[in-house]
């Protein structure tokens, strides 16, 4: 089930961040213009593929922790991107089969594949809204949101690799506060955000690639990422590199693999609970 503000054609004349991310993850749902832009990023920052994988892995771990340890049964995932299994609802419903998830994104290509996000367990439910995080009022007022989620019960707000596409002029902290204000005590914010902290010259080049492609970005420092969690109670280990946030050391693959460097990952992550 989906809700959209208007039907829009897919623009293949310029790259889109969601489709570039699909390329980083090894997906096939992108166009040549996206591949070219993504390869330009990779030429200046080869770690982008590691960063994308670790971002996805953080989302999986944060979802499981919130479901298992904090009783979360509802998620609002904004900036969903093109479906890549396991999707958030599959991770959540593997822990709590009655989990409910509303996805939101502003790329019509994501809507095209949204049926992949609708394959819920019989006990749970999923829905999709075509919406832009820069318009939280539209998103929060979408009828399907209140139909699927009970906003009187805790909701996890999932903002993975999204807020660096919102520049300071677009009021990123105000947007997150507006979304959190709509959620009750016990709700959570799970957020990841690319950072230039470990290699500023390289990340300036990445910024230039995205900006020249028509997608403004603002990669932020750890202190600036921490501001998104103002007023929340951070879960251990606090704000840390993506691969260091409660890594799953039990898997054979994790034990055998050489861990990435912080500079390769360059992704601040954190999970906070609303008091």
PDB file of C-alpha atoms in Angstrom:
ATOM      1  CA  UNK A   1       0.000   0.000   0.000  1.00  0.00           C
ATOM      2  CA  UNK A   2       1.387   3.408  -0.884  1.00  0.00           C
ATOM      3  CA  UNK A   3       0.596   7.084  -0.628  1.00  0.00           C
ATOM      4  CA  UNK A   4       2.038   9.685  -3.009  1.00  0.00           C
ATOM      5  CA  UNK A   5       1.702  13.463  -3.389  1.00  0.00           C
ATOM      6  CA  UNK A   6       1.663  13.201  -7.191  1.00  0.00           C
ATOM      7  CA  UNK A   7       2.681  10.850  -9.966  1.00  0.00           C
ATOM      8  CA  UNK A   8       6.143  11.668 -11.303  1.00  0.00           C
ATOM      9  CA  UNK A   9       8.214  10.310 -14.124  1.00  0.00           C
ATOM     10  CA  UNK A  10      11.628   8.818 -13.415  1.00  0.00           C
ATOM     11  CA  UNK A  11      14.316  11.329 -14.371  1.00  0.00           C
ATOM     12  CA  UNK A  12      17.205   9.530 -16.034  1.00  0.00           C
ATOM     13  CA  UNK A  13      18.926  12.700 -17.224  1.00  0.00           C
ATOM     14  CA  UNK A  14      20.886  13.138 -14.017  1.00  0.00           C
ATOM     15  CA  UNK A  15      22.034  10.843 -11.194  1.00  0.00           C
ATOM     16  CA  UNK A  16      19.959  10.240  -8.105  1.00  0.00           C
ATOM     17  CA  UNK A  17      21.445   9.469  -4.702  1.00  0.00           C
ATOM     18  CA  UNK A  18      19.199   6.426  -4.093  1.00  0.00           C
ATOM     19  CA  UNK A  19      20.199   4.868  -7.391  1.00  0.00           C
ATOM     20  CA  UNK A  20      23.885   5.645  -6.803  1.00  0.00           C
ATOM     21  CA  UNK A  21      23.565   3.907  -3.423  1.00  0.00           C
ATOM     22  CA  UNK A  22      22.056   0.905  -5.197  1.00  0.00           C
ATOM     23  CA  UNK A  23      25.210   0.796  -7.359  1.00  0.00           C
ATOM     24  CA  UNK A  24      27.476   0.984  -4.284  1.00  0.00           C
ATOM     25  CA  UNK A  25      25.648  -2.034  -2.845  1.00  0.00           C
ATOM     26  CA  UNK A  26      26.052  -4.019  -6.052  1.00  0.00           C
ATOM     27  CA  UNK A  27      22.409  -3.677  -7.098  1.00  0.00           C
ATOM     28  CA  UNK A  28      21.022  -3.485 -10.618  1.00  0.00           C
ATOM     29  CA  UNK A  29      18.283  -0.862 -10.240  1.00  0.00           C
ATOM     30  CA  UNK A  30      20.130   2.167 -11.552  1.00  0.00           C
ATOM     31  CA  UNK A  31      20.880   3.863 -14.847  1.00  0.00           C
ATOM     32  CA  UNK A  32      24.074   4.645 -16.719  1.00  0.00           C
ATOM     33  CA  UNK A  33      24.063   8.232 -15.438  1.00  0.00           C
ATOM     34  CA  UNK A  34      23.954   6.920 -11.852  1.00  0.00           C
ATOM     35  CA  UNK A  35      26.751   4.426 -12.526  1.00  0.00           C
ATOM     36  CA  UNK A  36      28.965   7.117 -13.995  1.00  0.00           C
ATOM     37  CA  UNK A  37      28.445   9.446 -11.037  1.00  0.00           C
ATOM     38  CA  UNK A  38      28.979   6.609  -8.547  1.00  0.00           C
ATOM     39  CA  UNK A  39      32.198   5.576 -10.257  1.00  0.00           C
ATOM     40  CA  UNK A  40      33.388   9.182 -10.120  1.00  0.00           C
ATOM     41  CA  UNK A  41      32.826   9.113  -6.349  1.00  0.00           C
ATOM     42  CA  UNK A  42      34.622   5.756  -6.086  1.00  0.00           C
ATOM     43  CA  UNK A  43      37.587   7.136  -8.009  1.00  0.00           C
ATOM     44  CA  UNK A  44      38.212   9.728  -5.297  1.00  0.00           C
ATOM     45  CA  UNK A  45      36.913   7.636  -2.361  1.00  0.00           C
ATOM     46  CA  UNK A  46      37.280   3.878  -2.951  1.00  0.00           C
ATOM     47  CA  UNK A  47      35.922   3.275   0.540  1.00  0.00           C
ATOM     48  CA  UNK A  48      32.413   4.244  -0.613  1.00  0.00           C
ATOM     49  CA  UNK A  49      31.554   0.580  -1.171  1.00  0.00           C
ATOM     50  CA  UNK A  50      32.645  -0.300   2.377  1.00  0.00           C
ATOM     51  CA  UNK A  51      30.762   2.717   3.715  1.00  0.00           C
ATOM     52  CA  UNK A  52      27.542   1.639   1.981  1.00  0.00           C
ATOM     53  CA  UNK A  53      27.814  -1.951   3.226  1.00  0.00           C
ATOM     54  CA  UNK A  54      28.563  -0.865   6.781  1.00  0.00           C
ATOM     55  CA  UNK A  55      25.645   1.552   6.696  1.00  0.00           C
ATOM     56  CA  UNK A  56      23.335  -1.287   5.719  1.00  0.00           C
ATOM     57  CA  UNK A  57      24.813  -3.534   8.381  1.00  0.00           C
ATOM     58  CA  UNK A  58      24.327  -0.848  11.037  1.00  0.00           C
ATOM     59  CA  UNK A  59      20.652  -0.581  10.092  1.00  0.00           C
ATOM     60  CA  UNK A  60      20.227  -4.330  10.540  1.00  0.00           C
ATOM     61  CA  UNK A  61      21.921  -4.368  13.958  1.00  0.00           C
ATOM     62  CA  UNK A  62      20.151  -1.259  15.248  1.00  0.00           C
ATOM     63  CA  UNK A  63      16.785  -2.691  14.188  1.00  0.00           C
ATOM     64  CA  UNK A  64      17.435  -5.971  15.983  1.00  0.00           C
ATOM     65  CA  UNK A  65      18.635  -4.217  19.151  1.00  0.00           C
ATOM     66  CA  UNK A  66      15.563  -1.981  19.285  1.00  0.00           C
ATOM     67  CA  UNK A  67      13.239  -4.943  18.735  1.00  0.00           C
ATOM     68  CA  UNK A  68      14.928  -7.318  21.175  1.00  0.00           C
ATOM     69  CA  UNK A  69      16.043  -5.014  23.952  1.00  0.00           C
ATOM     70  CA  UNK A  70      13.731  -2.001  23.839  1.00  0.00           C
ATOM     71  CA  UNK A  71      10.329  -3.389  22.891  1.00  0.00           C
ATOM     72  CA  UNK A  72      10.035  -1.446  19.644  1.00  0.00           C
ATOM     73  CA  UNK A  73       7.353  -2.822  17.346  1.00  0.00           C
ATOM     74  CA  UNK A  74       6.951   0.106  14.926  1.00  0.00           C
ATOM     75  CA  UNK A  75       9.354   1.817  12.517  1.00  0.00           C
ATOM     76  CA  UNK A  76       9.239   4.896  10.312  1.00  0.00           C
ATOM     77  CA  UNK A  77      12.070   4.529   7.802  1.00  0.00           C
ATOM     78  CA  UNK A  78      12.698   7.682   5.746  1.00  0.00           C
ATOM     79  CA  UNK A  79      15.077   7.717   2.806  1.00  0.00           C
ATOM     80  CA  UNK A  80      14.432   4.022   2.311  1.00  0.00           C
ATOM     81  CA  UNK A  81      16.164   3.745  -1.034  1.00  0.00           C
ATOM     82  CA  UNK A  82      15.769   0.966  -3.561  1.00  0.00           C
ATOM     83  CA  UNK A  83      14.846  -2.286  -1.784  1.00  0.00           C
ATOM     84  CA  UNK A  84      17.826  -4.464  -0.856  1.00  0.00           C
ATOM     85  CA  UNK A  85      17.179  -7.680   1.049  1.00  0.00           C
ATOM     86  CA  UNK A  86      16.975  -8.051   3.898  1.00  0.00           C
ATOM     87  CA  UNK A  87      14.917  -4.886   4.139  1.00  0.00           C
ATOM     88  CA  UNK A  88      14.213  -3.255   7.477  1.00  0.00           C
ATOM     89  CA  UNK A  89      10.806  -4.905   7.925  1.00  0.00           C
ATOM     90  CA  UNK A  90      12.311  -8.327   7.228  1.00  0.00           C
ATOM     91  CA  UNK A  91      14.927  -7.770   9.922  1.00  0.00           C
ATOM     92  CA  UNK A  92      12.358  -6.446  12.399  1.00  0.00           C
ATOM     93  CA  UNK A  93       9.807  -9.170  11.689  1.00  0.00           C
ATOM     94  CA  UNK A  94      12.456 -11.865  12.056  1.00  0.00           C
ATOM     95  CA  UNK A  95      12.634 -10.765  15.707  1.00  0.00           C
ATOM     96  CA  UNK A  96       9.032  -9.625  16.265  1.00  0.00           C
ATOM     97  CA  UNK A  97       6.664 -10.973  13.598  1.00  0.00           C
ATOM     98  CA  UNK A  98       4.026  -8.344  14.406  1.00  0.00           C
ATOM     99  CA  UNK A  99       6.329  -5.409  13.587  1.00  0.00           C
ATOM    100  CA  UNK A 100       4.826  -2.586  11.546  1.00  0.00           C
ATOM    101  CA  UNK A 101       6.962  -0.501   9.193  1.00  0.00           C
ATOM    102  CA  UNK A 102       6.195   2.576   7.117  1.00  0.00           C
ATOM    103  CA  UNK A 103       8.765   3.398   4.445  1.00  0.00           C
ATOM    104  CA  UNK A 104       9.154   6.826   2.834  1.00  0.00           C
ATOM    105  CA  UNK A 105      11.278   8.046  -0.073  1.00  0.00           C
ATOM    106  CA  UNK A 106      11.087  10.727  -2.750  1.00  0.00           C
ATOM    107  CA  UNK A 107      12.455   8.776  -5.722  1.00  0.00           C
ATOM    108  CA  UNK A 108       9.764   7.464  -8.130  1.00  0.00           C
ATOM    109  CA  UNK A 109      12.023   4.489  -8.899  1.00  0.00           C
ATOM    110  CA  UNK A 110      11.730   3.416  -5.270  1.00  0.00           C
ATOM    111  CA  UNK A 111       7.944   3.547  -5.639  1.00  0.00           C
ATOM    112  CA  UNK A 112       8.246   1.338  -8.731  1.00  0.00           C
ATOM    113  CA  UNK A 113       9.819  -1.381  -6.621  1.00  0.00           C
ATOM    114  CA  UNK A 114       7.786  -0.697  -3.484  1.00  0.00           C
ATOM    115  CA  UNK A 115       5.910  -3.982  -3.796  1.00  0.00           C
ATOM    116  CA  UNK A 116       9.095  -5.620  -2.508  1.00  0.00           C
ATOM    117  CA  UNK A 117       8.575  -3.628   0.688  1.00  0.00           C
ATOM    118  CA  UNK A 118       4.969  -4.781   1.033  1.00  0.00           C
ATOM    119  CA  UNK A 119       5.755  -8.441   1.649  1.00  0.00           C
ATOM    120  CA  UNK A 120       4.961  -8.408   5.333  1.00  0.00           C
ATOM    121  CA  UNK A 121       4.304 -11.238   7.735  1.00  0.00           C
ATOM    122  CA  UNK A 122       0.614 -11.910   8.321  1.00  0.00           C
ATOM    123  CA  UNK A 123       0.973 -10.594  11.883  1.00  0.00           C
ATOM    124  CA  UNK A 124       2.692  -7.355  10.893  1.00  0.00           C
ATOM    125  CA  UNK A 125       2.182  -4.730   8.244  1.00  0.00           C
ATOM    126  CA  UNK A 126       4.161  -2.488   5.896  1.00  0.00           C
ATOM    127  CA  UNK A 127       3.297   0.582   3.837  1.00  0.00           C
ATOM    128  CA  UNK A 128       5.069   3.049   1.560  1.00  0.00           C
ATOM    129  CA  UNK A 129       4.710   6.833   1.263  1.00  0.00           C
ATOM    130  CA  UNK A 130       6.260   8.820  -1.562  1.00  0.00           C
ATOM    131  CA  UNK A 131       7.409  11.831   0.439  1.00  0.00           C
ATOM    132  CA  UNK A 132      10.377  14.091   0.999  1.00  0.00           C
ATOM    133  CA  UNK A 133      11.943  14.366   4.455  1.00  0.00           C
ATOM    134  CA  UNK A 134      12.151  18.125   3.848  1.00  0.00           C
ATOM    135  CA  UNK A 135       8.346  18.189   4.201  1.00  0.00           C
ATOM    136  CA  UNK A 136       7.767  16.382   7.500  1.00  0.00           C
ATOM    137  CA  UNK A 137       4.253  17.812   7.805  1.00  0.00           C
ATOM    138  CA  UNK A 138       3.111  16.094   4.602  1.00  0.00           C
ATOM    139  CA  UNK A 139       4.726  12.861   5.717  1.00  0.00           C
ATOM    140  CA  UNK A 140       3.242  12.903   9.214  1.00  0.00           C
ATOM    141  CA  UNK A 141      -0.211  13.787   7.875  1.00  0.00           C
ATOM    142  CA  UNK A 142      -0.265  11.014   5.280  1.00  0.00           C
ATOM    143  CA  UNK A 143      -3.376   8.931   6.103  1.00  0.00           C
ATOM    144  CA  UNK A 144      -1.552   5.633   5.665  1.00  0.00           C
ATOM    145  CA  UNK A 145       0.941   6.583   8.372  1.00  0.00           C
ATOM    146  CA  UNK A 146      -1.661   6.737  11.126  1.00  0.00           C
ATOM    147  CA  UNK A 147      -3.417   3.729   9.637  1.00  0.00           C
ATOM    148  CA  UNK A 148      -0.337   1.524   9.992  1.00  0.00           C
ATOM    149  CA  UNK A 149       1.453   3.084  12.973  1.00  0.00           C
ATOM    150  CA  UNK A 150      -0.033   3.878  16.380  1.00  0.00           C
ATOM    151  CA  UNK A 151       1.648   7.165  17.273  1.00  0.00           C
ATOM    152  CA  UNK A 152       0.626   6.696  20.898  1.00  0.00           C
ATOM    153  CA  UNK A 153       3.062   3.797  21.121  1.00  0.00           C
ATOM    154  CA  UNK A 154       6.875   3.952  20.651  1.00  0.00           C
ATOM    155  CA  UNK A 155       8.154   4.256  17.093  1.00  0.00           C
ATOM    156  CA  UNK A 156      11.723   3.953  15.854  1.00  0.00           C
ATOM    157  CA  UNK A 157      12.612   6.756  13.449  1.00  0.00           C
ATOM    158  CA  UNK A 158      15.190   5.348  11.038  1.00  0.00           C
ATOM    159  CA  UNK A 159      17.289   7.921   9.144  1.00  0.00           C
ATOM    160  CA  UNK A 160      20.114   6.027   7.534  1.00  0.00           C
ATOM    161  CA  UNK A 161      22.564   7.910   5.291  1.00  0.00           C
ATOM    162  CA  UNK A 162      19.882  10.523   4.714  1.00  0.00           C
ATOM    163  CA  UNK A 163      20.541  13.711   6.635  1.00  0.00           C
ATOM    164  CA  UNK A 164      23.795  14.522   4.843  1.00  0.00           C
ATOM    165  CA  UNK A 165      21.545  15.277   1.861  1.00  0.00           C
ATOM    166  CA  UNK A 166      19.915  18.052   3.911  1.00  0.00           C
ATOM    167  CA  UNK A 167      22.061  21.175   4.043  1.00  0.00           C
ATOM    168  CA  UNK A 168      22.051  23.572   6.970  1.00  0.00           C
ATOM    169  CA  UNK A 169      19.945  26.003   4.926  1.00  0.00           C
ATOM    170  CA  UNK A 170      17.233  23.333   4.825  1.00  0.00           C
ATOM    171  CA  UNK A 171      17.084  23.100   8.651  1.00  0.00           C
ATOM    172  CA  UNK A 172      18.122  19.466   9.221  1.00  0.00           C
ATOM    173  CA  UNK A 173      17.884  19.655  13.016  1.00  0.00           C
ATOM    174  CA  UNK A 174      14.459  21.265  12.841  1.00  0.00           C
ATOM    175  CA  UNK A 175      13.266  18.475  10.531  1.00  0.00           C
ATOM    176  CA  UNK A 176      14.435  15.735  12.893  1.00  0.00           C
ATOM    177  CA  UNK A 177      12.960  17.551  15.903  1.00  0.00           C
ATOM    178  CA  UNK A 178       9.629  17.902  14.095  1.00  0.00           C
ATOM    179  CA  UNK A 179       9.558  14.170  13.403  1.00  0.00           C
ATOM    180  CA  UNK A 180      10.580  13.228  16.942  1.00  0.00           C
ATOM    181  CA  UNK A 181       8.050  15.637  18.454  1.00  0.00           C
ATOM    182  CA  UNK A 182       5.307  13.590  16.805  1.00  0.00           C
ATOM    183  CA  UNK A 183       6.506  10.403  18.525  1.00  0.00           C
ATOM    184  CA  UNK A 184       5.849   9.420  22.150  1.00  0.00           C
ATOM    185  CA  UNK A 185       8.233   8.667  25.003  1.00  0.00           C
ATOM    186  CA  UNK A 186      10.118   5.421  24.455  1.00  0.00           C
ATOM    187  CA  UNK A 187      10.523   6.089  20.746  1.00  0.00           C
ATOM    188  CA  UNK A 188      13.962   5.907  19.174  1.00  0.00           C
ATOM    189  CA  UNK A 189      16.160   7.622  16.614  1.00  0.00           C
ATOM    190  CA  UNK A 190      18.558   5.415  14.635  1.00  0.00           C
ATOM    191  CA  UNK A 191      20.758   7.589  12.442  1.00  0.00           C
ATOM    192  CA  UNK A 192      23.844   7.229  10.286  1.00  0.00           C
ATOM    193  CA  UNK A 193      25.671  10.105   8.621  1.00  0.00           C
ATOM    194  CA  UNK A 194      28.760  10.320   6.417  1.00  0.00           C
ATOM    195  CA  UNK A 195      31.592  12.439   7.784  1.00  0.00           C
ATOM    196  CA  UNK A 196      34.710  14.210   6.515  1.00  0.00           C
ATOM    197  CA  UNK A 197      36.395  13.944   9.925  1.00  0.00           C
ATOM    198  CA  UNK A 198      38.988  11.344   8.935  1.00  0.00           C
ATOM    199  CA  UNK A 199      39.899  12.625   5.472  1.00  0.00           C
ATOM    200  CA  UNK A 200      38.637  16.175   4.776  1.00  0.00           C
ATOM    201  CA  UNK A 201      40.285  16.592   1.323  1.00  0.00           C
ATOM    202  CA  UNK A 202      38.741  13.381  -0.006  1.00  0.00           C
ATOM    203  CA  UNK A 203      35.298  14.226   1.305  1.00  0.00           C
ATOM    204  CA  UNK A 204      35.482  17.668  -0.249  1.00  0.00           C
ATOM    205  CA  UNK A 205      35.968  15.906  -3.582  1.00  0.00           C
ATOM    206  CA  UNK A 206      32.952  13.678  -2.849  1.00  0.00           C
ATOM    207  CA  UNK A 207      30.937  16.783  -2.006  1.00  0.00           C
ATOM    208  CA  UNK A 208      31.937  18.316  -5.321  1.00  0.00           C
ATOM    209  CA  UNK A 209      30.833  15.229  -7.278  1.00  0.00           C
ATOM    210  CA  UNK A 210      27.367  15.215  -5.718  1.00  0.00           C
ATOM    211  CA  UNK A 211      26.957  18.988  -5.952  1.00  0.00           C
ATOM    212  CA  UNK A 212      28.009  19.071  -9.605  1.00  0.00           C
ATOM    213  CA  UNK A 213      25.492  16.293 -10.299  1.00  0.00           C
ATOM    214  CA  UNK A 214      22.704  18.448  -8.864  1.00  0.00           C
ATOM    215  CA  UNK A 215      22.499  16.869  -5.403  1.00  0.00           C
ATOM    216  CA  UNK A 216      23.609  19.218  -2.609  1.00  0.00           C
ATOM    217  CA  UNK A 217      25.240  17.445   0.335  1.00  0.00           C
ATOM    218  CA  UNK A 218      26.673  18.407   3.684  1.00  0.00           C
ATOM    219  CA  UNK A 219      28.827  15.809   5.377  1.00  0.00           C
ATOM    220  CA  UNK A 220      29.126  16.625   9.073  1.00  0.00           C
ATOM    221  CA  UNK A 221      31.543  16.263  11.966  1.00  0.00           C
ATOM    222  CA  UNK A 222      30.914  14.023  14.939  1.00  0.00           C
ATOM    223  CA  UNK A 223      29.898  17.053  17.029  1.00  0.00           C
ATOM    224  CA  UNK A 224      27.377  18.123  14.399  1.00  0.00           C
ATOM    225  CA  UNK A 225      25.967  14.593  14.091  1.00  0.00           C
ATOM    226  CA  UNK A 226      25.635  14.485  17.890  1.00  0.00           C
ATOM    227  CA  UNK A 227      23.263  17.454  17.714  1.00  0.00           C
ATOM    228  CA  UNK A 228      20.622  15.226  16.094  1.00  0.00           C
ATOM    229  CA  UNK A 229      20.495  13.304  19.390  1.00  0.00           C
ATOM    230  CA  UNK A 230      20.026  16.335  21.668  1.00  0.00           C
ATOM    231  CA  UNK A 231      17.495  15.448  24.360  1.00  0.00           C
ATOM    232  CA  UNK A 232      17.728  11.706  23.696  1.00  0.00           C
ATOM    233  CA  UNK A 233      19.357   8.994  25.798  1.00  0.00           C
ATOM    234  CA  UNK A 234      22.114   7.463  23.675  1.00  0.00           C
ATOM    235  CA  UNK A 235      22.511   3.715  23.763  1.00  0.00           C
ATOM    236  CA  UNK A 236      26.002   2.317  24.248  1.00  0.00           C
ATOM    237  CA  UNK A 237      28.482   2.744  22.622  1.00  0.00           C
ATOM    238  CA  UNK A 238      27.200   6.235  21.843  1.00  0.00           C
ATOM    239  CA  UNK A 239      28.083   7.901  18.561  1.00  0.00           C
ATOM    240  CA  UNK A 240      30.688   5.796  16.836  1.00  0.00           C
ATOM    241  CA  UNK A 241      31.858   4.585  13.449  1.00  0.00           C
ATOM    242  CA  UNK A 242      29.296   2.330  11.798  1.00  0.00           C
ATOM    243  CA  UNK A 243      31.304  -0.879  12.027  1.00  0.00           C
ATOM    244  CA  UNK A 244      31.972  -0.235  15.728  1.00  0.00           C
ATOM    245  CA  UNK A 245      28.310   0.114  16.757  1.00  0.00           C
ATOM    246  CA  UNK A 246      27.620  -3.227  18.491  1.00  0.00           C
ATOM    247  CA  UNK A 247      29.354  -5.364  15.864  1.00  0.00           C
ATOM    248  CA  UNK A 248      28.095  -8.906  15.413  1.00  0.00           C
ATOM    249  CA  UNK A 249      31.201 -10.848  16.367  1.00  0.00           C
ATOM    250  CA  UNK A 250      29.357 -14.156  16.471  1.00  0.00           C
ATOM    251  CA  UNK A 251      29.209 -14.694  12.716  1.00  0.00           C
ATOM    252  CA  UNK A 252      31.933 -16.698  11.032  1.00  0.00           C
ATOM    253  CA  UNK A 253      32.218 -14.099   8.270  1.00  0.00           C
ATOM    254  CA  UNK A 254      32.826 -11.311  10.778  1.00  0.00           C
ATOM    255  CA  UNK A 255      35.423 -13.344  12.627  1.00  0.00           C
ATOM    256  CA  UNK A 256      37.291 -14.201   9.438  1.00  0.00           C
ATOM    257  CA  UNK A 257      37.138 -10.805   7.757  1.00  0.00           C
ATOM    258  CA  UNK A 258      39.700  -8.089   8.245  1.00  0.00           C
ATOM    259  CA  UNK A 259      37.816  -5.164   9.767  1.00  0.00           C
ATOM    260  CA  UNK A 260      37.633  -1.984   7.709  1.00  0.00           C
ATOM    261  CA  UNK A 261      39.432   1.136   8.833  1.00  0.00           C
ATOM    262  CA  UNK A 262      37.572   4.097  10.277  1.00  0.00           C
ATOM    263  CA  UNK A 263      38.609   6.172   7.254  1.00  0.00           C
ATOM    264  CA  UNK A 264      37.123   3.612   4.873  1.00  0.00           C
ATOM    265  CA  UNK A 265      33.817   3.654   6.733  1.00  0.00           C
ATOM    266  CA  UNK A 266      33.640   7.403   7.505  1.00  0.00           C
ATOM    267  CA  UNK A 267      30.115   6.989   8.873  1.00  0.00           C
ATOM    268  CA  UNK A 268      28.976   8.232  12.275  1.00  0.00           C
ATOM    269  CA  UNK A 269      26.138   6.172  13.748  1.00  0.00           C
ATOM    270  CA  UNK A 270      24.045   6.248  16.870  1.00  0.00           C
ATOM    271  CA  UNK A 271      20.768   5.191  18.450  1.00  0.00           C
ATOM    272  CA  UNK A 272      18.960   7.306  21.026  1.00  0.00           C
ATOM    273  CA  UNK A 273      15.787   6.786  23.058  1.00  0.00           C
ATOM    274  CA  UNK A 274      13.289   9.582  23.666  1.00  0.00           C
ATOM    275  CA  UNK A 275      12.714   9.968  27.419  1.00  0.00           C
TER     276      UNK A 275
END
